[in-house]
Coordinates of C-alpha atoms and ligand atoms in Angstrom, one line a residue:
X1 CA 0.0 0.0 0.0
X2 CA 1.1 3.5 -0.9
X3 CA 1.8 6.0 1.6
X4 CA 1.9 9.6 0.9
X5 CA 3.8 12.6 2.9
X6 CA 3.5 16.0 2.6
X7 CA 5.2 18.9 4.0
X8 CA 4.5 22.1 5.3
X9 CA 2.6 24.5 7.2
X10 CA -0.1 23.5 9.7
X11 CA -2.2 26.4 11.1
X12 CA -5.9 27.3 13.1
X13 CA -8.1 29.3 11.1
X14 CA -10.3 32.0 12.6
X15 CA -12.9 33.3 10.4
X16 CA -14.7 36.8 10.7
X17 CA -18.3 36.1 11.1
X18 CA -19.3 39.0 9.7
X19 CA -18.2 40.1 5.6
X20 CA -16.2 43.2 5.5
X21 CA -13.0 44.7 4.9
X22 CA -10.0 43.5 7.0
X23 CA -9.7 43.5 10.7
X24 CA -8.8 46.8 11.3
X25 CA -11.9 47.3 13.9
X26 CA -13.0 44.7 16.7
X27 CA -15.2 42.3 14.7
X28 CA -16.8 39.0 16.1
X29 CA -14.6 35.7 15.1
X30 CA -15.4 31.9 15.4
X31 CA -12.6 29.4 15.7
X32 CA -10.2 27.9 15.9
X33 CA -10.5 25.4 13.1
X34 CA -7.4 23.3 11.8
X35 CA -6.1 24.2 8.6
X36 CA -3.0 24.7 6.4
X37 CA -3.0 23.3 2.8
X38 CA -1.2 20.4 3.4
X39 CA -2.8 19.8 6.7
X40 CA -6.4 19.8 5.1
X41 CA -4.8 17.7 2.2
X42 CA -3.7 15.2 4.4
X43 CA -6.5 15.0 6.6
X44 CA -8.5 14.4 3.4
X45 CA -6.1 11.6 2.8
X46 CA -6.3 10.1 6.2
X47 CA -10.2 10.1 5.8
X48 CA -10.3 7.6 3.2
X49 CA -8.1 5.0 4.7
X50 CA -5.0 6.2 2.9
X51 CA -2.0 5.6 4.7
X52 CA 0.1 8.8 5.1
X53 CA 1.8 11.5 6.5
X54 CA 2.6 15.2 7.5
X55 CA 6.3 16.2 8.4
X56 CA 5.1 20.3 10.4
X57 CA 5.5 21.8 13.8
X58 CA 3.1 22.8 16.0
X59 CA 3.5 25.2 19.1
X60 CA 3.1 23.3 22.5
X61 CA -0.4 25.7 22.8
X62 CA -3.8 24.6 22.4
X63 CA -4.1 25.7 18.2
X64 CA -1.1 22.9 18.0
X65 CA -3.6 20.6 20.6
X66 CA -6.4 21.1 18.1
X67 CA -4.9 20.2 14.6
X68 CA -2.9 17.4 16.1
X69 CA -6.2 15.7 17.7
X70 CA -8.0 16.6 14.5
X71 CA -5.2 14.9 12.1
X72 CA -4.7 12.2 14.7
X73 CA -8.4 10.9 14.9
X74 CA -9.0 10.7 11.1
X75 CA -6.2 8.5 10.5
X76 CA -3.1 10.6 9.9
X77 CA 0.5 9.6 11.0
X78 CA 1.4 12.3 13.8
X79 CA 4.9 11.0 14.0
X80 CA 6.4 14.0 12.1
X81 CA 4.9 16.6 13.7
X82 CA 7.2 18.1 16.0
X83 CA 5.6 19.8 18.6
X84 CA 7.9 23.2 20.1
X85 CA 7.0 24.3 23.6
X86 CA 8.7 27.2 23.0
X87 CA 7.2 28.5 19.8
X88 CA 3.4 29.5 18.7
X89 CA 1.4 27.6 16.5
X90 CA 0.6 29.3 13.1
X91 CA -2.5 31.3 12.5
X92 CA -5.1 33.0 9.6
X93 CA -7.4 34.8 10.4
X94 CA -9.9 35.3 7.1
X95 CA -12.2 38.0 6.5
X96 CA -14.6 37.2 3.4
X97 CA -15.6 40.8 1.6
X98 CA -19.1 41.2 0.0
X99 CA -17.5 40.7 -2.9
X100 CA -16.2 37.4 -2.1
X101 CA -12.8 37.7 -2.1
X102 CA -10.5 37.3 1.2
X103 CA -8.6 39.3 3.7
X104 CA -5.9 37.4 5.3
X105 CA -3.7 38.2 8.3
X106 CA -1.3 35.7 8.4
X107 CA 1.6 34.1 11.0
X108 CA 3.6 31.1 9.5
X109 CA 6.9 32.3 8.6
X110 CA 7.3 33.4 12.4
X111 CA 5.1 30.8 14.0
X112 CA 6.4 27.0 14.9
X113 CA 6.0 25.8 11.6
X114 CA 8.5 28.6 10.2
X115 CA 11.2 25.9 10.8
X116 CA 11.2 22.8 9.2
X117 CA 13.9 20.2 9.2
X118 CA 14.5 16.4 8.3
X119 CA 17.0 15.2 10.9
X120 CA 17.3 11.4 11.3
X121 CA 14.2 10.5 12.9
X122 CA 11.9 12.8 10.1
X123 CA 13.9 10.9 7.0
X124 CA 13.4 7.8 8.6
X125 CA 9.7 8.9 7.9
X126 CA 9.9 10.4 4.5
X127 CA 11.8 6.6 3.7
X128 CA 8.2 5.2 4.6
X129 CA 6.9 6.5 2.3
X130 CA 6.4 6.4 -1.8
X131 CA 4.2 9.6 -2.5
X132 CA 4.4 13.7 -2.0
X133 CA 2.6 15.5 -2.4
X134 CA 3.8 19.5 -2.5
X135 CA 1.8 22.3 -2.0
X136 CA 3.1 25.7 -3.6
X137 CA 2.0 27.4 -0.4
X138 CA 4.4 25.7 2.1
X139 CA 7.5 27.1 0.1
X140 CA 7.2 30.0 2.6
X141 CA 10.8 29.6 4.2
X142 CA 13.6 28.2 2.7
X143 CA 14.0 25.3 5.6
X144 CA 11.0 24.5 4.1
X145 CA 11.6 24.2 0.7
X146 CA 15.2 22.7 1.9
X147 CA 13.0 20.0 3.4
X148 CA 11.0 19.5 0.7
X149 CA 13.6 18.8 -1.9
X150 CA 15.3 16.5 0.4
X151 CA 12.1 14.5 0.6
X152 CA 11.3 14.5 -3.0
X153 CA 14.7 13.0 -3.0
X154 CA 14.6 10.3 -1.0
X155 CA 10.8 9.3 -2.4
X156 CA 11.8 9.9 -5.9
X157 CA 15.2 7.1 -5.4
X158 CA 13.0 4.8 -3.8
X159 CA 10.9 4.7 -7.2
X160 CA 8.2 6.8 -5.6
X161 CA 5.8 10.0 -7.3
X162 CA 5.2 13.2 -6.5
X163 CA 1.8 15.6 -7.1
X164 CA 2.2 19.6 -7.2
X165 CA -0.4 22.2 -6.3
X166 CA 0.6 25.2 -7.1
X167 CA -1.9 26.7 -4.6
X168 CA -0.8 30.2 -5.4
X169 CA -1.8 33.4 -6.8
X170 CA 0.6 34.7 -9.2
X171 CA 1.3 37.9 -6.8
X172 CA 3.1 35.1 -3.7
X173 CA 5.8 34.8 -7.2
X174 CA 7.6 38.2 -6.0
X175 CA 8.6 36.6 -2.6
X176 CA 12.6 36.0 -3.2
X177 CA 13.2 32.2 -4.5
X178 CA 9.4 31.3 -4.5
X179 CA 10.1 30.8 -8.5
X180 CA 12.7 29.0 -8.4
X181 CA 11.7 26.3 -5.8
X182 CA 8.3 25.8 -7.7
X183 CA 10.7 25.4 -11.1
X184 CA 12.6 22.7 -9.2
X185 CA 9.4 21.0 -7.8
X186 CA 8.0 21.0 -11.3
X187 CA 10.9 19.5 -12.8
X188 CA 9.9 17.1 -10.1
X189 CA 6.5 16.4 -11.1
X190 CA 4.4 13.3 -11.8
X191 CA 1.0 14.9 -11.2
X192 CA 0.5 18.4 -11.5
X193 CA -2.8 19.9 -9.7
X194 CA -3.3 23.7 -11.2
X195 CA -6.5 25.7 -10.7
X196 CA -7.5 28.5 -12.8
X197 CA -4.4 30.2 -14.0
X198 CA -2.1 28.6 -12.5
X199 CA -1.7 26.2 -15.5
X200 CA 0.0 29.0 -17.3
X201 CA 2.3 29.8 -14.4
X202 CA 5.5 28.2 -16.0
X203 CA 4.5 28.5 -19.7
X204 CA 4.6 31.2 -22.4
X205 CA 1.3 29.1 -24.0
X206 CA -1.6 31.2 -24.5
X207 CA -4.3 28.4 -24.4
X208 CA -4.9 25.8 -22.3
X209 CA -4.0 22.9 -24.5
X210 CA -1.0 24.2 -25.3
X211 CA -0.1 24.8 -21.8
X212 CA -1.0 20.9 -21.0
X213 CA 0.9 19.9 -24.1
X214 CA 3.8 21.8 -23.2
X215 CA 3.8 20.5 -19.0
X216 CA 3.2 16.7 -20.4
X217 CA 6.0 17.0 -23.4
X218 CA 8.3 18.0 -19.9
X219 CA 7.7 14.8 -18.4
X220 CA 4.6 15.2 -16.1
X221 CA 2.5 12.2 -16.4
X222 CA -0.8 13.5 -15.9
X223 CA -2.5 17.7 -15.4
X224 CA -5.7 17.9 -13.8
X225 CA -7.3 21.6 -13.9
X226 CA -9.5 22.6 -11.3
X227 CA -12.1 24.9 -12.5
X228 CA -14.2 25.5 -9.1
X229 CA -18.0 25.4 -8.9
X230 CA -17.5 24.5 -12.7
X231 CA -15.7 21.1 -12.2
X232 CA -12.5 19.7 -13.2
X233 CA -10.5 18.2 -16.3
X234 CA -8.2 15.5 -16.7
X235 CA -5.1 15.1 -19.1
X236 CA -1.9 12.6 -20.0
X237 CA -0.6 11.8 -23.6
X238 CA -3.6 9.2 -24.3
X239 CA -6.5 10.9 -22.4
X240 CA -8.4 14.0 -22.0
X241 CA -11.5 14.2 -19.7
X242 CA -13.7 17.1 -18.1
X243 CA -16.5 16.4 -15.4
X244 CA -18.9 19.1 -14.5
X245 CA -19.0 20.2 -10.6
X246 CA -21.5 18.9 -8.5
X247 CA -24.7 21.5 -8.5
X248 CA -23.6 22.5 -4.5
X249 CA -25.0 25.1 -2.4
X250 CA -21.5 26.9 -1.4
X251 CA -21.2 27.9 2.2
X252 CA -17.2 28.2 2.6
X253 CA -14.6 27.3 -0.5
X254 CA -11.7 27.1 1.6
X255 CA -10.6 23.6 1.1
X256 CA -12.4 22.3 -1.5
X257 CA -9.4 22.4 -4.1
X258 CA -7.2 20.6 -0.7
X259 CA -9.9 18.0 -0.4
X260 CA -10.2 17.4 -4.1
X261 CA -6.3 16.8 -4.2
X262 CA -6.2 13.8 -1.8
X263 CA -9.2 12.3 -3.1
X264 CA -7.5 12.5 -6.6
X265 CA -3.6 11.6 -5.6
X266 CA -5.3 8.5 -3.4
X267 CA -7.7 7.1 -6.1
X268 CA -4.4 7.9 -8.9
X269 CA -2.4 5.8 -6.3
X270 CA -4.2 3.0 -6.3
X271 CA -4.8 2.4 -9.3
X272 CA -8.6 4.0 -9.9
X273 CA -9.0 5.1 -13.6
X274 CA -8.7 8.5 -14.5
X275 CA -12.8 8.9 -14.7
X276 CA -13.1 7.3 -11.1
X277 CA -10.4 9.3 -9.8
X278 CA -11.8 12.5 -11.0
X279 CA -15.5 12.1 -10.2
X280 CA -14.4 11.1 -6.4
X281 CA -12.0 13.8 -6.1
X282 CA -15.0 16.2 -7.7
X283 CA -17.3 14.8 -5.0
X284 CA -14.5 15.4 -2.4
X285 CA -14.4 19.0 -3.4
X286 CA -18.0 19.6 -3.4
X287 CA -18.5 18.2 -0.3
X288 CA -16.0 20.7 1.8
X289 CA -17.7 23.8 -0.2
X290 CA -20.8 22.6 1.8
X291 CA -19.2 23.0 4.8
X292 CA -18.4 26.1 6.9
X293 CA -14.7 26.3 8.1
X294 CA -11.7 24.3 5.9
X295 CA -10.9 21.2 7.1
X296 CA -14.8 20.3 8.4
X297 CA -15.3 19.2 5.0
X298 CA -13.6 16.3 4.2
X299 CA -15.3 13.4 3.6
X300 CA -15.3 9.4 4.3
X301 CA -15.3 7.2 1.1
X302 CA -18.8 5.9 2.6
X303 CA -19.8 9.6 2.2
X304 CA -18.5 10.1 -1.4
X305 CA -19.9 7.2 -2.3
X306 CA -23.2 8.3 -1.0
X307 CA -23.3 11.9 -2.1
X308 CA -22.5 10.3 -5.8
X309 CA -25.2 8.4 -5.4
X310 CA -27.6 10.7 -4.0
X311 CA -26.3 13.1 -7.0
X312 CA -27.3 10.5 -9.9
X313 CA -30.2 9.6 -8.4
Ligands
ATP401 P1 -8.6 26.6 -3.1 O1 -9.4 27.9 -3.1 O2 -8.9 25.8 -1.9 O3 -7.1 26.8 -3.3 P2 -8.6 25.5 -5.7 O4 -8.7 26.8 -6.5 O5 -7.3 24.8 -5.6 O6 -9.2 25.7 -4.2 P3 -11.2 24.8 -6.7 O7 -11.2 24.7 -8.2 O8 -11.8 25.9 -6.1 O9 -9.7 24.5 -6.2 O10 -11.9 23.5 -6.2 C1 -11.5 22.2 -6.4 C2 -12.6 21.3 -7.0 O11 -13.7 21.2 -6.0 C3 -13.2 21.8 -8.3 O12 -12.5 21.4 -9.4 C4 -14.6 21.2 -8.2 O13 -14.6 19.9 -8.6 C5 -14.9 21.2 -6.7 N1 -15.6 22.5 -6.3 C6 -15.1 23.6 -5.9 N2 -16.0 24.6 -5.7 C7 -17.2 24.0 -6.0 C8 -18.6 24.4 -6.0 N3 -18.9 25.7 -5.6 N4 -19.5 23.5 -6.4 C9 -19.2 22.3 -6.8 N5 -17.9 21.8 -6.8 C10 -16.9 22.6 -6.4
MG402 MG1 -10.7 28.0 -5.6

């Protein structure tokens, strides 16, 4: 059985309950919820019975308590989380706007998970292991990124695969060596997870299918496009499918694209089809839309199986 790792940053979220702009007046909050884009990944993960793994640090304060409970009780391997009694366990807090879009106020680069490193015990971990999956979000420090590369090393000798979400809007390029780490994880990549733009983030292609023919022709096995409330596609050098999105009432989007990841990168693992692979992992994003706060989405296979189901019915 596969197991996959991932690496990065592992925060609570705390989410203005109110819409407006930014917090610079006392506004009420609800939270904290776990979070983190590789945290929600890998809870996802750990939901469906995949084996797997996060390599982060936590603060030895009650936001580290929550997500390691959380990530703990749906099946994740704790082991590499390192928790720091003297450090603070990452935060967001998110304020939607009426127009939808987000206010952040962020602490990661300064918080526990600011630090990451593989000593003996960690690559011991990452040497369990024949999957990562990187998010382009965790490439926030460069112990980080070192930690990464190490891992994609180690997975890659072993004969193991990695999947890249870019997770990024093209303004978090600026930040000094954010574009070359993501080069060198591309270079890296089996299974490359873009939404929206993000397809043309390394390419000088103007349409989509030249962008995917370009990222196959460079060695990527397979490019699926996440296209939100309007579903998802699927491409490698034989194959090209789209499935529409699941008609959803949204409540909260953070996570969907997470949850939609892991449901993919699991089913891809073990050998679903692409068509199986990509309705789950549609299901699996649909599901966490419907649900307030980012990780309280993720689903069982029991419940993807049902809401597909329910959905053809
Ligand atoms: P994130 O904002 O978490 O980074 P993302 O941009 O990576 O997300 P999305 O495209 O928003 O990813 O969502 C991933 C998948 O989840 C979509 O391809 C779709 O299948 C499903 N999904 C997302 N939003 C909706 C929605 N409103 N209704 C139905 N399905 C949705
Ligand atoms: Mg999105």
């Amino acid at each position: 059985m596969h197991k996959i790792l991932t690496i990065g940053e592992i925060l609570v979220e705390i989410i203005a309950t109110e819409k407006g702009d930014g917090f610079r007046k006392a506004t009420p909050l609800i939270g904290p919820f776990p979070s983190g884009a590789p945290a929600i990944f890998i809870d996802q993960a750990g939901k469906l019975g995949q084996p797997c793994a996060i390599i982060s640090r936590v603060g030895g304060d009650d936001f580290g308590t929550v997500n390691l409970e959380r990530l703990k009780g749906d099946g994740v391997d704790i082991s590499g989380i390192e928790v720091d009694p003297l450090a603070t366990t990452g935060s967001a807090f998110v304020r939607y706007r009426p127009d939808g879009s987000r206010a952040f106020v962020f602490n990661i680069r300064d918080s526990a998970c600011g630090k990451i490193t593989l000593d003996e015990r960690m690559t011991r971990l990452v040497g369990e292991c024949s999957h990562v999956h990187v998010m382009g979000s965790s490439l926030y420090a460069p112990s980080v990124v070192e930690s990464i590369l190490a891992a994609i090393g180690i997975v890659k000798a072993g004969g193991g695969t990695v999947s890249f979400d870019p997770n990024l809007r093209p303004e978090i390029l600026k930040s000094p060596g954010m574009r070359e780490a993501l080069l060198t994880v591309l270079a890296e990549t089996d299974l490359f997870l873009p939404s929206g733009d993000e397809l043309f983030l390394f390419t000088e292609a103007k349409t989509e299918s030249q962008a995917v023919a370009e990222l196959l022709a460079s060695g990527i096995k397979a490019v699926v496009v996440k296209r939100g409330a309007a579903g998802a596609s699927y491409f490698d050098a034989g194959a090209a499918l789209s499935l529409p999105g699941f008609p959803v009432e949204e409540i909260d989007p953070t996570g969907a694209g997470d949850c939609f990841g892991a449901t993919f990168v699991s089913f891809w693992l073990n050998g679903a089809s692409p068509r199986e692979a990509l309705e789950f992992a549609a299901a699996s994003g649909a599901r966490a839309v419907m649900h307030f706060g980012p990780m309280e989405g993720a689903s069982t296979r029991a419940e993807l199986e049902r809401f597909i189901s329910e959905q053809q019915a």
